[in-house]
Structure formats: structure tokens, C-alpha cells
CSV table of C-alpha atoms in Angstrom, one decimal:
chain,number,residue,atom,x,y,z
A,1,MET,CA,19.3,159.4,76.4
A,2,THR,CA,21.2,157.0,78.7
A,3,TYR,CA,20.4,156.5,82.3
A,4,ILE,CA,22.5,154.0,84.3
A,5,LYS,CA,21.9,153.4,88.0
A,6,ILE,CA,25.0,152.8,90.0
A,7,GLY,CA,25.6,152.8,93.8
A,8,LYS,CA,23.2,153.5,96.6
A,9,PRO,CA,20.4,156.0,95.7
A,10,VAL,CA,20.6,159.3,97.5
A,11,PHE,CA,17.9,161.6,96.1
A,12,ILE,CA,18.8,165.2,95.1
A,13,GLY,CA,15.7,167.4,95.2
A,14,ILE,CA,14.7,169.4,92.2
A,15,ASP,CA,14.9,172.5,94.3
A,16,ARG,CA,18.6,171.9,94.7
A,17,LEU,CA,19.0,171.6,91.0
A,18,LYS,CA,17.1,174.9,90.5
A,19,ASN,CA,19.9,176.4,92.6
A,20,GLU,CA,17.9,177.2,95.7
A,21,GLN,CA,20.1,177.2,98.7
A,22,LEU,CA,19.6,174.5,101.4
A,23,GLY,CA,20.8,176.3,104.5
A,24,ASP,CA,24.3,177.5,103.8
A,25,GLU,CA,24.8,174.9,101.0
A,26,ILE,CA,25.1,175.8,97.4
A,27,MET,CA,25.0,173.3,94.6
A,28,LYS,CA,28.5,171.9,93.9
A,29,VAL,CA,29.6,171.0,90.4
A,30,ALA,CA,32.9,169.4,89.5
A,31,VAL,CA,34.6,168.8,86.1
A,32,GLY,CA,37.0,165.9,85.4
A,33,SER,CA,39.5,167.9,83.3
A,34,LYS,CA,42.0,170.7,83.4
A,35,ASN,CA,41.4,171.4,79.7
A,36,LYS,CA,40.4,175.0,79.2
A,37,ALA,CA,37.9,174.4,76.5
A,38,LYS,CA,36.1,171.7,78.5
A,39,LEU,CA,36.1,173.7,81.7
A,40,GLY,CA,34.9,176.8,79.9
A,41,ALA,CA,32.0,174.9,78.3
A,42,VAL,CA,30.8,173.6,81.7
A,43,GLU,CA,31.2,177.0,83.3
A,44,ALA,CA,29.3,178.7,80.6
A,45,ILE,CA,26.3,176.4,80.7
A,46,VAL,CA,26.1,175.7,84.4
A,47,LYS,CA,26.3,179.4,85.3
A,48,GLN,CA,23.5,180.1,82.8
A,49,TYR,CA,21.1,177.7,84.5
A,50,PHE,CA,22.6,177.6,88.1
A,51,PRO,CA,24.3,181.0,88.5
A,52,GLU,CA,25.2,180.4,92.2
A,53,ALA,CA,26.7,177.0,91.7
A,54,SER,CA,30.3,176.5,92.7
A,55,ILE,CA,32.5,174.8,90.1
A,56,GLU,CA,35.8,173.0,90.6
A,57,ASN,CA,37.9,170.9,88.3
A,58,MET,CA,40.6,168.3,88.5
A,59,ASP,CA,42.6,165.9,86.4
A,60,VAL,CA,41.1,162.4,86.5
A,61,PRO,CA,41.9,159.3,84.3
A,62,SER,CA,39.6,158.4,81.4
A,63,ASP,CA,40.6,154.7,81.7
A,64,VAL,CA,40.5,154.4,77.9
A,65,SER,CA,43.2,155.0,75.2
A,66,ILE,CA,44.9,158.4,75.1
A,67,GLN,CA,43.4,158.6,71.7
A,68,PRO,CA,39.9,157.0,71.8
A,69,PHE,CA,39.3,155.3,68.5
A,70,SER,CA,35.5,154.7,68.4
A,71,ASN,CA,32.3,156.4,69.6
A,72,GLU,CA,32.0,153.6,72.2
A,73,GLU,CA,35.4,154.2,73.6
A,74,THR,CA,35.0,157.9,73.6
A,75,ARG,CA,31.6,157.6,75.4
A,76,GLN,CA,33.2,155.3,78.0
A,77,GLY,CA,36.0,157.8,78.6
A,78,ALA,CA,33.5,160.6,79.3
A,79,ILE,CA,31.6,158.4,81.7
A,80,ASN,CA,34.8,157.2,83.5
A,81,ARG,CA,35.9,160.8,84.0
A,82,ALA,CA,32.6,161.8,85.5
A,83,ARG,CA,32.5,158.8,87.8
A,84,HIS,CA,36.1,159.4,89.0
A,85,THR,CA,35.3,163.0,89.7
A,86,MET,CA,32.2,162.1,91.7
A,87,MET,CA,34.2,159.6,93.8
A,88,LEU,CA,36.8,162.3,94.6
A,89,THR,CA,34.5,165.3,95.2
A,90,ASN,CA,31.0,163.9,96.2
A,91,ALA,CA,29.6,166.9,94.3
A,92,ASP,CA,26.0,167.2,93.3
A,93,ILE,CA,26.8,166.9,89.6
A,94,THR,CA,30.1,165.9,88.0
A,95,PHE,CA,30.9,166.2,84.3
A,96,GLY,CA,33.3,164.2,82.0
A,97,LEU,CA,34.0,165.3,78.5
A,98,GLU,CA,35.9,163.3,76.0
A,99,GLY,CA,37.0,163.8,72.4
A,100,GLY,CA,37.9,160.8,70.1
A,101,VAL,CA,37.7,159.6,66.5
A,102,ASP,CA,35.6,157.0,64.7
A,103,GLU,CA,36.3,155.7,61.2
A,104,ILE,CA,33.3,155.1,58.9
A,105,GLU,CA,33.8,153.7,55.4
A,106,GLY,CA,37.3,154.9,55.3
A,107,THR,CA,36.7,158.4,56.5
A,108,MET,CA,38.0,159.5,60.0
A,109,TYR,CA,35.5,161.5,62.0
A,110,CYS,CA,36.2,163.5,65.1
A,111,CYS,CA,33.6,162.5,67.7
A,112,ASN,CA,32.8,164.1,71.1
A,113,TRP,CA,30.9,162.8,74.1
A,114,GLY,CA,29.9,164.1,77.5
A,115,ALA,CA,28.6,162.4,80.7
A,116,ALA,CA,27.1,163.7,83.9
A,117,VAL,CA,26.9,161.8,87.2
A,118,LEU,CA,24.5,162.7,89.9
A,119,LYS,CA,24.8,162.0,93.6
A,120,ASP,CA,22.1,159.4,93.4
A,121,GLY,CA,24.3,157.3,91.1
A,122,THR,CA,22.6,158.2,87.8
A,123,VAL,CA,24.8,158.5,84.7
A,124,ILE,CA,23.6,160.5,81.7
A,125,ALA,CA,25.6,160.5,78.5
A,126,SER,CA,25.2,162.5,75.3
A,127,SER,CA,27.2,162.9,72.1
A,128,GLY,CA,27.9,166.1,70.1
A,129,ALA,CA,29.2,167.2,66.8
A,130,GLN,CA,31.1,164.8,64.5
A,131,PHE,CA,33.1,166.1,61.5
A,132,ALA,CA,35.5,164.6,59.0
A,133,LEU,CA,39.2,164.9,59.4
A,134,PRO,CA,41.5,165.4,56.4
A,135,GLU,CA,43.1,162.1,55.3
A,136,GLU,CA,46.6,163.5,56.1
A,137,ILE,CA,45.5,163.8,59.7
A,138,ALA,CA,43.7,160.4,59.7
A,139,GLN,CA,46.9,158.7,58.6
A,140,GLU,CA,48.8,160.1,61.6
A,141,LEU,CA,46.1,158.8,64.0
A,142,ARG,CA,46.2,155.4,62.4
A,143,MET,CA,49.9,155.2,63.2
A,144,GLY,CA,49.0,155.6,66.9
A,145,LYS,CA,49.4,159.4,67.3
A,146,GLU,CA,47.1,161.6,69.4
A,147,LEU,CA,44.9,164.2,67.7
A,148,GLY,CA,46.0,167.1,69.9
A,149,PRO,CA,49.7,166.9,69.2
A,150,VAL,CA,49.1,166.1,65.6
A,151,MET,CA,47.0,169.3,65.3
A,152,ASP,CA,49.8,171.3,67.1
A,153,VAL,CA,52.2,170.2,64.4
A,154,TYR,CA,49.7,170.7,61.6
A,155,THR,CA,49.0,174.3,62.7
A,156,ASN,CA,52.4,175.1,64.0
A,157,SER,CA,50.7,176.1,67.3
A,158,GLU,CA,50.8,174.9,70.9
A,159,ASN,CA,47.9,173.4,72.9
A,160,ILE,CA,45.3,173.9,70.2
A,161,ARG,CA,43.1,171.4,72.1
A,162,HIS,CA,42.6,174.1,74.8
A,163,HIS,CA,41.4,176.7,72.3
A,164,GLN,CA,39.8,176.3,68.9
A,165,GLY,CA,40.7,172.6,68.6
A,166,ALA,CA,40.5,170.6,65.4
A,167,VAL,CA,36.9,171.7,64.9
A,168,GLY,CA,37.9,175.3,64.8
A,169,ILE,CA,40.6,174.7,62.2
A,170,PHE,CA,38.5,172.5,59.9
A,171,SER,CA,35.3,174.7,60.3
A,172,ASN,CA,37.2,177.8,59.3
A,173,ASN,CA,36.7,179.0,62.9
A,174,LEU,CA,32.9,179.0,62.6
A,175,ILE,CA,32.8,177.0,65.8
A,176,ASP,CA,35.5,176.3,68.4
A,177,ARG,CA,36.0,173.4,70.8
A,178,LYS,CA,34.5,175.2,73.8
A,179,GLU,CA,31.3,176.0,71.8
A,180,MET,CA,31.2,172.4,70.6
A,181,PHE,CA,31.3,171.1,74.1
A,182,GLU,CA,28.8,173.7,75.3
A,183,HIS,CA,26.2,172.0,73.2
A,184,ILE,CA,26.9,168.6,74.9
A,185,VAL,CA,26.8,170.1,78.4
A,186,LYS,CA,23.5,171.8,77.6
A,187,LEU,CA,22.1,168.5,76.5
A,188,LEU,CA,23.2,166.9,79.7
A,189,VAL,CA,21.8,169.7,81.9
A,190,GLY,CA,18.5,169.5,80.0
A,191,GLN,CA,18.3,165.8,80.6
A,192,ILE,CA,19.1,166.3,84.3
A,193,LEU,CA,16.3,168.8,84.7
A,194,TYR,CA,13.9,166.6,82.8
A,195,LYS,CA,14.8,163.6,85.0
A,196,MET,CA,14.4,165.5,88.3
A,197,ASN,CA,11.1,167.0,87.3
A,198,LYS,CA,9.8,163.6,86.3
A,199,ASP,CA,11.1,162.1,89.6
A,200,GLN,CA,9.4,164.8,91.6
A,201,LYS,CA,6.1,164.3,89.8
A,202,ASP,CA,6.3,160.5,90.3
A,203,GLN,CA,6.6,161.1,94.1
A,204,ILE,CA,3.5,163.2,94.3
């Protein structure tokens, strides 16, 4: 797991993260994307663990290539989205999710990363599923094209990235993009809870 301290620490108590109200305040969560699969993933996991949390979303820049071309660049895009969202919303937790590709020994893999930023400046990043793309898709990406539009042409569909995504097509719909991102968000939420429990114990 990756913890990076940025900015001035402002401690968020574990009770807040367990979704206990502080006066009239309810935990505020924000997502740095308008993509339906990404937003749906955050909503599904956050509502499971923090059912009273409010969730908003917005378009923010990733500050990386439109088509990230390595695990490192994809990870950075997720972190940048989460950071930008925190600066704009001052939420208790912000999430950034990013899809990219990474080539290993001539095979192009789709890779996925997520990041969460807490109000105290902590950044947590986790990766998710990686799967091989057909060579005909990889060739299009090497020419500078973006996976989403390439998949739209390949499937003769529109906005596939908002729905099953490439993972749905190439897993024969055994898993879709929202479900894939849910696993990443669950990893992030679990690490947040672990960190806050540890911080609380350390203060006793």
C-alpha cells in the first residue's frame, strides 16, 4: 500500500469514517470523474460501508496522457484526479480512478488504478485487474489512439467505457468495468479504515 503525506495534517476521526454524524455533518465523498462505471463503483462500495455518506462527482484533469501507457502513468493519473477533486471540494475522501495500458514482452495489457485522498493529505493508491488485449487492439493503441474509442469501433457501440468496457468484451461479460473498479475502491476503503484504526490506537 502507498501512503504519501501532502499538505497540512488535519485529522479525520475514525468515528467520522464509520459514518457517525458530527452534529449536522455527514461524511462527504467526491469522485473525480463523470464516467458511469467509475461513479457506480464508488457509489456501490461507499454506500456499503458508509450508507449515509453524500457522494458527488465532477470532471477533473488527470494531468497524464489521454491514453496512459504504463502502470506508472496510470497510477499517477488516478492520484492526480483524486488530488484535484480534494482541492475543489474539500471532501472527507476523494477518489480518482484511471484506466491505462502497459506493454510487457510484446503483449499489451489493460491496467487499472485507483487513488483516495483524505482531508489530512494522505494519498492511498491501489491497482486492480490487468488483462491482455488482442493484438489488433494493441496495434491501434501503438498508433496513438485511445482505448475507449477503439473499443467503440471494435464493438460497433457507443461509450462502451461507461458500461462493460474492454474487460467485459474480452472476459465474455463475466466481469464488467464497474465491477472491476469496485474491487479497487474496496481495497482503498479497506486501507483507509486500517490506517484510521491504527492512527486512533497510536493516539491512545
